[in-house]
Amino acid sequence: MNLKRYLKDFPLLAKAKTLIYLDSAASSLKPAVVIEKIKEYYEQYGVNIFRGIYKISEKATQEYEKTREAVARFINGRPEEVIFTRNTTESLNLLAYSLVYNQLKPGDEIAVSIMEHHANFVPWQQLALKRGARLKIIDIDDNGYLKTPEKSITKKTKVLALTYVSNVLGTINPIKEIIKRAKKINPGTITIIDGAQAVPHLKVDVRDLGCDFLAFSSHKMLGPTGVGILWGRKEALDELSPFNYGGEMIKEVYPDRTIFEDIPYKFEAGTPDIAGVIAFRAAIEYLEKVGMEKIRNHEMELTGYALKRLTEEFKSELKVFGPKNTKDRGGVIAFAFQDFHGHDIAQILADENICVRAGHHCAMPLHQRLGLASSARASFYLYNDENDVEKLIKGLKKVRKILG
Ligand SMILES: *Cc1c(COP(=O)(O)O)cnc(C)c1O
């Protein structure tokens, strides 16, 4: 990949030449085209959508709907199956409440995995507690792979909620096979995929995966904050009752009843983040232009390089979690370094202008399972290269010198 060409597209990297950004799993940087598109909206047609019949409102509405089409194209869905939310977290909560809350009976089961982000764990745990349902947790093996997921799926499984790519272990779960096996055990199981770490980094095709729902966030894939996606199969969405009530989601309202809009508008009550949604299209088009396969290959190579270099330099002093085979993992490397606290590692690296994350990365059950209080995490995207890895290694040597 000709990285130099991409680097200049990201103002933050182009300006701060010494910045080593290794925290794209928390949020990616944004290319200039996305920032420009936000500006274009506010400067040229920055008004509300749907309500107006005047020209600039029509233009804003058109731009907003073009993003819906772009998202659908990107994941091989249909535009009416794409719902705009605020983020992955809201998409998953929307499902927990409007999909299952009223249907869930005591004794019903929800299956999740121990590697879930809190956004795909806490809503299901709380729902199970409130409704007297059982939360079944799929375990992992020593290499960070899911352990016999079908053992946690029974005829009583109402929901299977799984992450596609772990934001800590980096594990890419065999979602397609797991869904197939789950549907064989219980065709009524609703399958929900947390795609927050997958859609930005892999080619994701919802029809090929065979899932019912997929959630992800714009801000982790070069787009603005404030925009999340919930994709659902049309039939699955039609059955869903709305989560938020209010303007834009209704056809007719009477003192004693309301007729709701069709999908996707049924789920988009109130004024959305119009600027964010519109600029999200620029991010999608940017990713399409680079090519998702190219991005995946670049990250796979870079992760392989980083794993090799970290082992060479630090041997058993540094423990990396997750699969050894880079084919099975995304560009996320969580590690423990001697018995240093993750926050101390991140602080010393921050002094070198290296951005990594420390803590439990919104995955406390996983850290408990690994027997860790915290870990440090470096994560890559298309704008990172071997030089960033070498800077990280140099930084970690300093960490050892100071803390060791
Ligand atoms: C970041 C992340 C989320 C939450 O995304 P938000 O945009 O903060 O809602 C959920 N799941 C995974 C795997 C993530 O990495």
Coordinates of N, CA, C and O and ligand atoms in Angstrom, one line a residue, residues 87-89 117 119 163 165 167 194 196-197 217 219-220, ligand 1:
N87 N -24.9 5.6 17.6 CA -23.7 4.8 17.7 C -24.0 3.3 17.8 O -25.2 3.0 17.8
T88 N -23.0 2.4 17.8 CA -23.3 1.0 17.9 C -24.0 0.7 19.2 O -25.0 -0.1 19.2
T89 N -23.7 1.4 20.3 CA -24.3 1.2 21.6 C -25.8 1.4 21.5 O -26.6 0.6 22.0
H117 N -17.9 -6.5 23.9 CA -17.8 -5.1 24.4 C -19.0 -4.9 25.3 O -20.1 -5.5 25.1
A119 N -21.2 -2.8 25.3 CA -22.3 -2.4 24.5 C -23.2 -3.6 24.0 O -24.4 -3.5 23.8
T163 N -20.0 -10.5 18.9 CA -19.2 -9.6 18.1 C -18.5 -10.3 17.0 O -18.1 -11.5 17.1
V165 N -15.6 -9.0 15.4 CA -14.2 -8.9 15.7 C -14.1 -8.4 17.2 O -14.7 -7.4 17.5
N167 N -12.6 -6.4 20.2 CA -11.8 -5.1 20.3 C -10.6 -5.3 21.3 O -9.9 -4.3 21.5
D194 N -22.4 -7.5 16.4 CA -21.7 -6.3 16.7 C -20.6 -6.1 15.7 O -19.6 -6.8 15.8
A196 N -18.8 -3.4 15.1 CA -18.1 -2.1 15.3 C -16.6 -2.2 14.9 O -16.0 -1.2 14.5
Q197 N -16.0 -3.4 15.1 CA -14.6 -3.6 14.8 C -14.4 -4.3 13.4 O -13.3 -4.5 13.0
S217 N -20.5 1.7 14.0 CA -20.4 3.1 14.2 C -19.6 3.8 13.1 O -18.6 3.3 12.7
H219 N -17.9 6.6 13.4 CA -16.6 7.2 13.9 C -15.4 6.3 13.9 O -14.3 6.7 14.1
K220 N -15.7 5.0 13.8 CA -14.6 4.0 13.8 C -14.2 3.7 12.4 O -13.3 2.9 12.2
Ligands
LIG1 C1 -16.4 0.6 20.1 C2 -17.1 -0.6 20.1 C3 -18.5 -0.6 20.5 C4 -19.2 0.7 20.9 O1 -19.2 1.6 19.9 P1 -19.8 3.1 20.2 O2 -19.6 3.8 18.9 O3 -19.0 3.6 21.3 O4 -21.2 2.9 20.6 C5 -19.2 -1.8 20.5 N1 -18.6 -2.9 20.2 C6 -17.3 -3.0 19.8 C7 -16.7 -4.3 19.5 C8 -16.5 -1.8 19.8 O5 -15.2 -1.9 19.5

